[in-house]
Short mmCIF file of C-alpha atoms in Angstrom, two decimals:
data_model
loop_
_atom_site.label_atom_id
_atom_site.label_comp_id
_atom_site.label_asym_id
_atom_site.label_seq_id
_atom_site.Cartn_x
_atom_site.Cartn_y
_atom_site.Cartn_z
CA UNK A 1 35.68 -240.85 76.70
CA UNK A 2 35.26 -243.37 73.82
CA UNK A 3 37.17 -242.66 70.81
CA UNK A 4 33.67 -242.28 68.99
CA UNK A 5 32.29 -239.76 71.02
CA UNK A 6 35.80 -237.79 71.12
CA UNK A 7 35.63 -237.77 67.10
CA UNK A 8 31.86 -236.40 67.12
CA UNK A 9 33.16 -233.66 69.25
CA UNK A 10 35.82 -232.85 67.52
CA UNK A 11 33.43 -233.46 64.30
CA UNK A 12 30.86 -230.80 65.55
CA UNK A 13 33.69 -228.42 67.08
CA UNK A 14 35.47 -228.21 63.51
CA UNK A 15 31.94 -227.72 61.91
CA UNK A 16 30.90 -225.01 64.34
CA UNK A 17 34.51 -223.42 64.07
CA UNK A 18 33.93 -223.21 60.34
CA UNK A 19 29.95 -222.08 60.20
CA UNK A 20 31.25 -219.05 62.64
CA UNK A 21 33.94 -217.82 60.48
CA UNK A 22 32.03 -218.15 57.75
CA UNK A 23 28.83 -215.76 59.18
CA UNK A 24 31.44 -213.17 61.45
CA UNK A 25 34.81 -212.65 60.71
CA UNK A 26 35.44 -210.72 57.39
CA UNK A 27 38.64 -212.52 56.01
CA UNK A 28 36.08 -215.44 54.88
CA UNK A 29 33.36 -212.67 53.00
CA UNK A 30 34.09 -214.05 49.70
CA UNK A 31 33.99 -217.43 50.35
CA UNK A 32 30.77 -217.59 51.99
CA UNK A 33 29.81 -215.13 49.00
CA UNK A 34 31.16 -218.01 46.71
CA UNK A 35 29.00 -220.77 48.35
CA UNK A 36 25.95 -218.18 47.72
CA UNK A 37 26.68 -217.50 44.66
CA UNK A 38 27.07 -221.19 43.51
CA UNK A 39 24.33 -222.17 45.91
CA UNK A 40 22.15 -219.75 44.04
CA UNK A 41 23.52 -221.02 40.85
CA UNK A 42 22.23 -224.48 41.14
CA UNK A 43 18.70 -223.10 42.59
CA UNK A 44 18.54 -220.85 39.59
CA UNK A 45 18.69 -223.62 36.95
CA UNK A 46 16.27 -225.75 38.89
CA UNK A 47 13.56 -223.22 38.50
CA UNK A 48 14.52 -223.25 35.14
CA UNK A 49 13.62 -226.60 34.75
CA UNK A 50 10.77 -227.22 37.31
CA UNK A 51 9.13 -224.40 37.09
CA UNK A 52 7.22 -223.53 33.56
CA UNK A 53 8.22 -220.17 31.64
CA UNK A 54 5.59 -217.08 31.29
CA UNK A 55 5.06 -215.18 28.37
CA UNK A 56 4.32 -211.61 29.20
CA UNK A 57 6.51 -209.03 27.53
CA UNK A 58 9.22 -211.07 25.91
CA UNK A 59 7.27 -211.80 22.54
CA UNK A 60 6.57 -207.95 22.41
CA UNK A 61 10.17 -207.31 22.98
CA UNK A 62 11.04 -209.54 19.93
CA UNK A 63 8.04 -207.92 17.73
CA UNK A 64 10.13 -204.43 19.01
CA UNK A 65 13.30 -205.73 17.64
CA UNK A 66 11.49 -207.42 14.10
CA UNK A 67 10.61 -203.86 13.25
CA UNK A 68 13.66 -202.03 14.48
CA UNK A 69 15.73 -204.84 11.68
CA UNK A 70 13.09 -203.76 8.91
CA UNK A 71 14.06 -200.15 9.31
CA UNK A 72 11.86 -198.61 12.03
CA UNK A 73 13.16 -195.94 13.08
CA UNK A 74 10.40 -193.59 14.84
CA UNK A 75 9.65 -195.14 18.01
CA UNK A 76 5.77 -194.44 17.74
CA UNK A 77 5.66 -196.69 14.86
CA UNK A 78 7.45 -199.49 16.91
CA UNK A 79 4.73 -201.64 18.77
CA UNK A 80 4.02 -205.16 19.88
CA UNK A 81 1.33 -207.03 21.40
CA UNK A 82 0.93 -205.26 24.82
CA UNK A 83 1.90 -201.41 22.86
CA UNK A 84 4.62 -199.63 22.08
CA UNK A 85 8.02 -198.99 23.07
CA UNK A 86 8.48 -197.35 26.29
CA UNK A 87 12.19 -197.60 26.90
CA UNK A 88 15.02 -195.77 25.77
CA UNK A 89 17.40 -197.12 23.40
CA UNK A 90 20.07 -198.63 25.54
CA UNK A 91 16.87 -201.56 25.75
CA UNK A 92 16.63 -201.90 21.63
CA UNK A 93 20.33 -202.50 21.35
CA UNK A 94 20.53 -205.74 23.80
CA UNK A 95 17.52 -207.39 22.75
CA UNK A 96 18.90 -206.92 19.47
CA UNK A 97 21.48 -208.82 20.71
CA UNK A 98 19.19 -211.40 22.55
CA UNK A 99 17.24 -211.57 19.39
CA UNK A 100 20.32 -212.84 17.24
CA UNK A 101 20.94 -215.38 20.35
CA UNK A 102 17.72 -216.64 20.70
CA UNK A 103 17.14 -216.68 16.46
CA UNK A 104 14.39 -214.79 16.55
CA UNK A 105 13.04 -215.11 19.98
CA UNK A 106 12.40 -218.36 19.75
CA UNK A 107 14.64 -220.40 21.51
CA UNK A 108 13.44 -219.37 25.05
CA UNK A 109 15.66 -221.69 26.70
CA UNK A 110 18.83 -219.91 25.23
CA UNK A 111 17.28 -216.55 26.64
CA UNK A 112 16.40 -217.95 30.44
CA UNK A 113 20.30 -218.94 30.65
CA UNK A 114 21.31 -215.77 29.44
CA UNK A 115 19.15 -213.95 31.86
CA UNK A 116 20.11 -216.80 34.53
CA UNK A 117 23.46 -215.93 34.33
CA UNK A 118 22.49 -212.32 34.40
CA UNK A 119 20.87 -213.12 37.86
CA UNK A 120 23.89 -214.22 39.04
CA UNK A 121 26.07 -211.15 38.10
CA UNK A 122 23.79 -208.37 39.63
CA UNK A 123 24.12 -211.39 42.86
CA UNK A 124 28.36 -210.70 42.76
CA UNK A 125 27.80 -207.30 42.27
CA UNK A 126 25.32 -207.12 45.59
CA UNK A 127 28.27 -209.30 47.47
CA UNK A 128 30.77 -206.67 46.22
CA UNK A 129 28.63 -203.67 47.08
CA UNK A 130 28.01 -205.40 50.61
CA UNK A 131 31.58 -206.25 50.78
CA UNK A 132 32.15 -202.12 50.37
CA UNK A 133 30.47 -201.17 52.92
CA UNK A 134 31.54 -203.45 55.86
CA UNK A 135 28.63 -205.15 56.34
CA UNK A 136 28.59 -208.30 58.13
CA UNK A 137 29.01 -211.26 56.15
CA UNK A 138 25.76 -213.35 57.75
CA UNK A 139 23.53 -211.00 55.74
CA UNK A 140 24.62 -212.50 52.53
CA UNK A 141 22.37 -215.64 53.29
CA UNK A 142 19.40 -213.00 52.60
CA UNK A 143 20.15 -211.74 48.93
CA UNK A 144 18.78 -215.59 46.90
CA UNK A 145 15.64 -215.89 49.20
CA UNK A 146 13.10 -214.11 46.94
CA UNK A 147 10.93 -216.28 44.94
CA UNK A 148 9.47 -213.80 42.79
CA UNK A 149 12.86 -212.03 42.03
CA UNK A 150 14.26 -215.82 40.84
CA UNK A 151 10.76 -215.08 38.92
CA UNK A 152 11.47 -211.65 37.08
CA UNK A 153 15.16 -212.80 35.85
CA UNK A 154 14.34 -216.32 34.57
CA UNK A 155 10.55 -217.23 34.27
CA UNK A 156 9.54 -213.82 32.74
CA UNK A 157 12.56 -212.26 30.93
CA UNK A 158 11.78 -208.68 31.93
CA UNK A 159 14.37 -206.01 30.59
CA UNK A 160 13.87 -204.36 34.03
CA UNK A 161 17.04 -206.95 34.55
CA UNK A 162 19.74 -205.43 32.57
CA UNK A 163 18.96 -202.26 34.09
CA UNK A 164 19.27 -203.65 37.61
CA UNK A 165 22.88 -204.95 36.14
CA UNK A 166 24.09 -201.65 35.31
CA UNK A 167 22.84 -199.68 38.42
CA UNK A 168 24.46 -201.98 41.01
CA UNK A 169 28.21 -202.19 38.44
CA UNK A 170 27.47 -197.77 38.36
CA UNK A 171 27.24 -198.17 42.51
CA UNK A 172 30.14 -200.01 42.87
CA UNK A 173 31.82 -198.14 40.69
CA UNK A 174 31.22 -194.63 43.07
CA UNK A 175 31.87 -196.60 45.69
CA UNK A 176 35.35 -196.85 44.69
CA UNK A 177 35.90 -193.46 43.59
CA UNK A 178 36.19 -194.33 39.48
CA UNK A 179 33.17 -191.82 38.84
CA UNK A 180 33.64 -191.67 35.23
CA UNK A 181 32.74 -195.40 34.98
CA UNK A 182 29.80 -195.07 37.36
CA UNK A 183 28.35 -192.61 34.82
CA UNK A 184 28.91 -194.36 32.10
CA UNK A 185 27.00 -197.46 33.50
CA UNK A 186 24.69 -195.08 35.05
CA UNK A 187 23.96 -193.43 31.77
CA UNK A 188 23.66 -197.36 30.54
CA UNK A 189 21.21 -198.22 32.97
CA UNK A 190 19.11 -195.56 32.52
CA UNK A 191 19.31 -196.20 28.91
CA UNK A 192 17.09 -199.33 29.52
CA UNK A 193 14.84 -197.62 32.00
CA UNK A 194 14.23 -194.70 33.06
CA UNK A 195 13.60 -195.77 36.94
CA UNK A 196 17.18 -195.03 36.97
CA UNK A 197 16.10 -191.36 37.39
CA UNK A 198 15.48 -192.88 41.20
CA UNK A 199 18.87 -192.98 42.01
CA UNK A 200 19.70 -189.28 40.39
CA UNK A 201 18.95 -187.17 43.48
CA UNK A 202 21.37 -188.80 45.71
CA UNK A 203 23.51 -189.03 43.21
CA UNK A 204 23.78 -185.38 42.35
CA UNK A 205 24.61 -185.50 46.64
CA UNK A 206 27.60 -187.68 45.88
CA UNK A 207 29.04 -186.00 43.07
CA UNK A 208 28.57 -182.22 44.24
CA UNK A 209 30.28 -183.34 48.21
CA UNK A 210 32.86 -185.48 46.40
CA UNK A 211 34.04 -182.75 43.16
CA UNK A 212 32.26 -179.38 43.84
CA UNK A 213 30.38 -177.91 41.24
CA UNK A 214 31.84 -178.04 37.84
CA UNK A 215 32.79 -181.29 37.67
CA UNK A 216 29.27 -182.38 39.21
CA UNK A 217 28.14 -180.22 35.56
CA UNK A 218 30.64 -182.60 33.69
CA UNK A 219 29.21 -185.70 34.88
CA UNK A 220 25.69 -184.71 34.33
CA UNK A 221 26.86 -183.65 30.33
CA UNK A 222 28.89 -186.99 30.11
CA UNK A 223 25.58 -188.87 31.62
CA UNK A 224 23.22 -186.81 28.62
CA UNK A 225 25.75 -187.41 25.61
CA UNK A 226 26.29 -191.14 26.15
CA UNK A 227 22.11 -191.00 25.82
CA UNK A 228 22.31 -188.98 22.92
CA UNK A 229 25.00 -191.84 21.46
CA UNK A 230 22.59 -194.44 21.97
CA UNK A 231 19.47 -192.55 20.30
CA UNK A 232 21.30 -191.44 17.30
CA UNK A 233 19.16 -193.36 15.40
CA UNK A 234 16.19 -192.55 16.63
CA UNK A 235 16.61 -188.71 17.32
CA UNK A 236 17.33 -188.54 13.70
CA UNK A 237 14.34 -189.95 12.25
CA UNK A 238 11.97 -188.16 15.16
CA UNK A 239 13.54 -186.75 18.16
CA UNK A 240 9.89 -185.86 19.77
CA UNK A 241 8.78 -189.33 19.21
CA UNK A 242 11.66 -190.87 20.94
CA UNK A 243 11.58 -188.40 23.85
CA UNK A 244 7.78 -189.00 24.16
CA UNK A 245 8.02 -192.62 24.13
CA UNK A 246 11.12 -193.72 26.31
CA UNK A 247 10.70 -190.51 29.30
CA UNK A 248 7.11 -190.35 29.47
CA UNK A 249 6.67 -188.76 32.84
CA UNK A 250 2.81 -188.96 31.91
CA UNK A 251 2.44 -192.29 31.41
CA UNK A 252 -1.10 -193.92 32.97
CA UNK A 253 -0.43 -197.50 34.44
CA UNK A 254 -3.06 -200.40 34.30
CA UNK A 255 -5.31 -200.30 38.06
CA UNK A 256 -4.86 -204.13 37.11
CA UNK A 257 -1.33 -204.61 37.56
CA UNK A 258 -0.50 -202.23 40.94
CA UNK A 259 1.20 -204.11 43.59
CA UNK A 260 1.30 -200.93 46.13
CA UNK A 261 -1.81 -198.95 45.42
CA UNK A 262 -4.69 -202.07 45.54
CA UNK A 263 -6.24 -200.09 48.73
CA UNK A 264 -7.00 -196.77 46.45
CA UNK A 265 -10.12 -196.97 44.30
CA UNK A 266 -9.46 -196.73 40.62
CA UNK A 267 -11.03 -193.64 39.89
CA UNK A 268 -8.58 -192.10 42.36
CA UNK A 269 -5.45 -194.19 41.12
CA UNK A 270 -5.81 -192.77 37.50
CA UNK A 271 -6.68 -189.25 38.65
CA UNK A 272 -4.14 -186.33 37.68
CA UNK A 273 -4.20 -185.32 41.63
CA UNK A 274 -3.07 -188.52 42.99
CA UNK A 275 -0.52 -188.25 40.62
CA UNK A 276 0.61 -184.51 41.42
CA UNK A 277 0.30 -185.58 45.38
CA UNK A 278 2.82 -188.38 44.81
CA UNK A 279 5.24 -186.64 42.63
CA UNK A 280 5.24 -183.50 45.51
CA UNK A 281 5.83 -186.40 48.15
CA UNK A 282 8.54 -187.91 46.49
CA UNK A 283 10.24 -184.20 45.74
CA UNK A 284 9.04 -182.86 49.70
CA UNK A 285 11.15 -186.07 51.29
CA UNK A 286 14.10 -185.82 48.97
CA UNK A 287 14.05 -182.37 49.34
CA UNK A 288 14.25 -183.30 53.30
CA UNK A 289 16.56 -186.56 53.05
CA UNK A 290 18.98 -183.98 51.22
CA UNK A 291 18.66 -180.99 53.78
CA UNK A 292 18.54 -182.89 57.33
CA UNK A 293 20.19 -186.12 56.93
CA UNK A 294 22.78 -186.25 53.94
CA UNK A 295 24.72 -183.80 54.87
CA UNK A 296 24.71 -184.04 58.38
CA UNK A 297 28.79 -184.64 58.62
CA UNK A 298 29.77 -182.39 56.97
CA UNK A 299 28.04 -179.55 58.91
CA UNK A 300 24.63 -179.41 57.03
CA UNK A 301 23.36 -178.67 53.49
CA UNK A 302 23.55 -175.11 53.69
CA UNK A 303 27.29 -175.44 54.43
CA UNK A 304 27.68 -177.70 51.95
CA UNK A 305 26.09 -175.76 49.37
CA UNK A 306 27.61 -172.48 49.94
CA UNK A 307 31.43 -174.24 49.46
CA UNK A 308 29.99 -175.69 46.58
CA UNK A 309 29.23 -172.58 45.34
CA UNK A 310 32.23 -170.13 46.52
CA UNK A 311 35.17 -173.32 45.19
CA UNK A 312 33.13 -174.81 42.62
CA UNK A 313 35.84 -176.60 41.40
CA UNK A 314 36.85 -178.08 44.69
CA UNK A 315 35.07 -180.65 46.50
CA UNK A 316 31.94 -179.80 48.61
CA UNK A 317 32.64 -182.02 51.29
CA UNK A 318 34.93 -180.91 54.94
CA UNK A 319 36.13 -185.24 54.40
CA UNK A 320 35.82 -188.14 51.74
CA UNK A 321 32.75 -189.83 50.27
CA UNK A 322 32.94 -193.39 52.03
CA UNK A 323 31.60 -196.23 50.40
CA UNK A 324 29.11 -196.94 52.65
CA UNK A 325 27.73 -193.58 52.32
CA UNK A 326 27.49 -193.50 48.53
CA UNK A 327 25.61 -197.06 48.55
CA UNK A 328 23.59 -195.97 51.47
CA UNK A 329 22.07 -192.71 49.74
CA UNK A 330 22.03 -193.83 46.45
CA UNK A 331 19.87 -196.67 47.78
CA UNK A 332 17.68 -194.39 49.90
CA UNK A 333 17.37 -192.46 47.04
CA UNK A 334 15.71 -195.42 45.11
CA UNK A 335 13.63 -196.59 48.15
CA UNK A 336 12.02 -192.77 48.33
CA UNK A 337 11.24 -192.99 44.97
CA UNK A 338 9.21 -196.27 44.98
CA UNK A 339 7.49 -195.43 48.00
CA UNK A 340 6.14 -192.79 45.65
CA UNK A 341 5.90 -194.77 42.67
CA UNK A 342 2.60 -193.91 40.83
CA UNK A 343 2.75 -197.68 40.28
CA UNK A 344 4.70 -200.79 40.89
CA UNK A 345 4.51 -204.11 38.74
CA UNK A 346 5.15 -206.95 39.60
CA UNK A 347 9.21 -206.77 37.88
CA UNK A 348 9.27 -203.72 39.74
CA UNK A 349 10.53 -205.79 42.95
CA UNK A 350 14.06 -206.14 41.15
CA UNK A 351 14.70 -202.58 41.50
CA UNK A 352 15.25 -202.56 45.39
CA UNK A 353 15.08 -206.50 46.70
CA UNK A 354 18.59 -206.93 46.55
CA UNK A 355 19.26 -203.58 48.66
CA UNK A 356 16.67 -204.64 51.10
CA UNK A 357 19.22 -206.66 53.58
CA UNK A 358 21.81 -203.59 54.16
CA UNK A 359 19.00 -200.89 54.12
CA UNK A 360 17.48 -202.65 57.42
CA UNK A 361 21.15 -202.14 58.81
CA UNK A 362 20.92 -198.73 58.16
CA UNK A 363 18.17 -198.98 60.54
CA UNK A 364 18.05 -199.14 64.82
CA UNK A 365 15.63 -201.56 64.34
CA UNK A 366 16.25 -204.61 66.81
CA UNK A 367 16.66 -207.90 64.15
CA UNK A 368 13.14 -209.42 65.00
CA UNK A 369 11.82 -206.30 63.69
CA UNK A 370 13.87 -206.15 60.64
CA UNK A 371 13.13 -209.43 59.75
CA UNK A 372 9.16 -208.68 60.25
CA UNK A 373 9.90 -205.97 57.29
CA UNK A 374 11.26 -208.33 55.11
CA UNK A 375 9.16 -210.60 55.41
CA UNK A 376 6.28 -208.04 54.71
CA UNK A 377 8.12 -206.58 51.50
CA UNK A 378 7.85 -210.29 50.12
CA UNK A 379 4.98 -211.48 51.05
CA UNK A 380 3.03 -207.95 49.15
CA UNK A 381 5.08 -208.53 46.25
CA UNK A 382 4.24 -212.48 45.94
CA UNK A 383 0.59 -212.16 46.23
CA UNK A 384 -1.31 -212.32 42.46
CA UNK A 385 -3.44 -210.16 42.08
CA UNK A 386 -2.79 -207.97 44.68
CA UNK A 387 -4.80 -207.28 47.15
CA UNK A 388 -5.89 -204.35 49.46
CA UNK A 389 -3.75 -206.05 52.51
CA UNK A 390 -1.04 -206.92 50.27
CA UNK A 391 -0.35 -203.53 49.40
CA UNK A 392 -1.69 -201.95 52.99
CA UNK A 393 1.64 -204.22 54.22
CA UNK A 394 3.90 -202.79 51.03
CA UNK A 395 3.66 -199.35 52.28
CA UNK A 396 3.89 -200.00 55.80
CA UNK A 397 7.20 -201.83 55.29
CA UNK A 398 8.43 -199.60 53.05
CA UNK A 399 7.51 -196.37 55.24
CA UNK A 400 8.66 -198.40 58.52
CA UNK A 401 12.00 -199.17 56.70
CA UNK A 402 12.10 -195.51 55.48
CA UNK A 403 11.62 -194.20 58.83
CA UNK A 404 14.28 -196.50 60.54
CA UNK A 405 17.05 -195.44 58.18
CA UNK A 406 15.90 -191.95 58.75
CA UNK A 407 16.15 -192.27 62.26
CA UNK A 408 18.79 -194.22 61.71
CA UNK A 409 22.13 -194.19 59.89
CA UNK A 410 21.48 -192.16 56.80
CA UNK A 411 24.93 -191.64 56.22
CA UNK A 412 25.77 -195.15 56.53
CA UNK A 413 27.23 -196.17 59.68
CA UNK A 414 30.89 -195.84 59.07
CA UNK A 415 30.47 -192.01 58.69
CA UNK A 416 28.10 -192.40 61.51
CA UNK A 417 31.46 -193.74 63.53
CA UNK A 418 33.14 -191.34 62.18
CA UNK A 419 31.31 -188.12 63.71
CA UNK A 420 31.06 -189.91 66.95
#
């Protein structure tokens, strides 16, 4: 064999040698995280500079801040451009921050690398969750591929973002066991947005199985008091308009801007009953999740419920909360919850795209089909304005994907293993 030809081979075999580690065996999971991570790094500051900024809420978020720094302190008094605020007060204190960055709002550049490098936490913090859970390292190459989440960090600013941030450091967090610091950036994420209330369900699962009853009490008082913190300044000057304002369970959304319900009529998308029939969905298949499937392992919900009740202060659970089962509900959690959204946005997508990946492994799906699901979540959520197919294929990935994990691993497949 020429010398050339022996070097190619031995060329391709060290390249091949390399790519496989990389994709299957788990002592190289950080460094193919690294090379997404930096990969993603460099994409992320292209679109940056090829692609033009948006304005949509930022200037309203800065006219928000303007009057908080005058002395505002009753949030129905503190509106911008496209209305009021709508967000609890964990949001005012970072774009106060943001607003002393970017002087005033108006150094955009300044806030798309802050948000950038945002992007690229809640990416690390997906790897680490991942990492948790045992899934295979290949699936990492999935998490940068969404054009319109590249979208919501850098081209539009959305505070949907930081909330994102502290929801996937609160999961990892439970996944290792340090509960106390889960709340607290639990309590911090929902302090931005109250579509943290998504994960709460499974949560309560978690905590209850894992501690028993009273300290499942403590948690929920530690998770209301670090709100309370927060507010302080707004309770004070009217506690009804800040309750009003940032948890408005009532709140009407724009027909204009739905991304999932395109193929309802308006008249029937702003009606009180489609309202009530989504909201007794999302409760019916929680309610079901939590008595069928989450508690399968440890001999059913009723079982789990009555030790709960007879050692409350001993845990729930007959073994230990695995990581993979706390990242599996508490993501299943959030997926039921926007299948019943009353409304998605567009900057909704950043709630769940970065879960996507390990929820299809929670499924039996065979990979082609998986992939079809994917695909179909973003394709509906890159299509402006939507459209009645766009959302038709929203909900039928998101039911297919809600099905699969439901026939599925619901657990998570380690605990899955485990009962086998």
């Amino acid at each position: 064999m020429p010398q050339s030809t022996q070097a190619s081979s031995t060329l391709f075999s060290l390249v091949y040698d390399c790519v496989r580690f990389l994709l299957f065996d788990k002592r190289y999971f950080w460094a193919l995280a690294g090379l997404v991570v930096l990969g993603d790094a460099v994409l992320t500051q292209l679109v940056v500079k090829l692609v033009p900024y948006t304005e949509i809420d930022w200037e309203t978020y800065m006219v928000h801040i303007d009057l908080y720094l005058s002395g505002e302190r009753d949030y129905s008094k503190i509106t911008g451009p496209t209305g009021p605020v709508v967000y609890p007060a964990g949001y005012i204190h970072i774009y106060h921050l943001l607003h002393y960055i970017t002087k005033g709002g108006r150094n955009i550049a300044a806030a798309q690398q802050v948000l950038g490098c945002l992007y690229l936490v809640s990416l690390v913090l997906s790897c680490a969750i991942y990492r948790k859970t045992g899934a295979p390292n290949w699936i990492l190459l999935f998490l940068p591929l969404s054009k319109r989440l590249h979208s919501i960090f850098v081209l539009r600013l959305f505070n949907d973002c930081w909330g994102v941030v502290f929801a996937q450091a609160a999961i990892l967090a439970f996944q290792g066991a340090m509960d106390d610091i889960g709340i607290l950036f639990y309590s911090l994420s929902l302090s931005v947005k109250m579509s943290a209330l998504l994960y709460l369900p499974g949560l309560l699962v978690i905590l209850f199985k894992r501690h028993g009853l009273m300290a499942t009490a403590r948690y929920m008082i530690n998770l209301v008091a670090i709100q309370v913190l927060l507010a302080r300044p707004f309770l004070g000057a009217n506690t009804h308009s800040y309750l009003k304002n940032a948890f408005d369970f009532s709140r009407v959304f724009l027909y204009k801007w739905t991304v999932n319900w395109r193929f309802v009529d308006e008249q029937t998308f702003l009606s009180p009953t489609w309202a009530t029939t989504l909201l007794l969905g999302h409760v019916t298949l929680l309610v079901t999740f939590g008595l069928y499937k989450w508690c399968q392992s440890d001999g059913g919900a009723l079982a789990v419920i009555r030790r709960g009740l007879r050692r409350p202060s001993r845990p729930a659970a007959l073994s230990p909360v695995s990581p993979d089962y706390v990242a599996t509900v508490l993501m299943t959690s959030n997926l039921i919850g926007i299948c019943f959204a009353r409304s998605l946005h567009y900057q909704f997508y950043s709630w769940y795209f970065q879960q996507l990946p390990f929820l299809c492994q929670r499924t039996k799906y065979p990979f082609f089909l998986q992939l079809t699901i994917l695909a179909g979540i973003e394709y509906a959520w890159n299509v402006f304005p939507s459209t009645a197919l766009s959302s038709g294929i929203l909900l039928a990935a998101n039911t297919s994907l809600l099905l699969g994990i439901w026939f599925g691993f619901p657990e998570g497949r380690s605990t899955a293993s485990r009962s086998q």
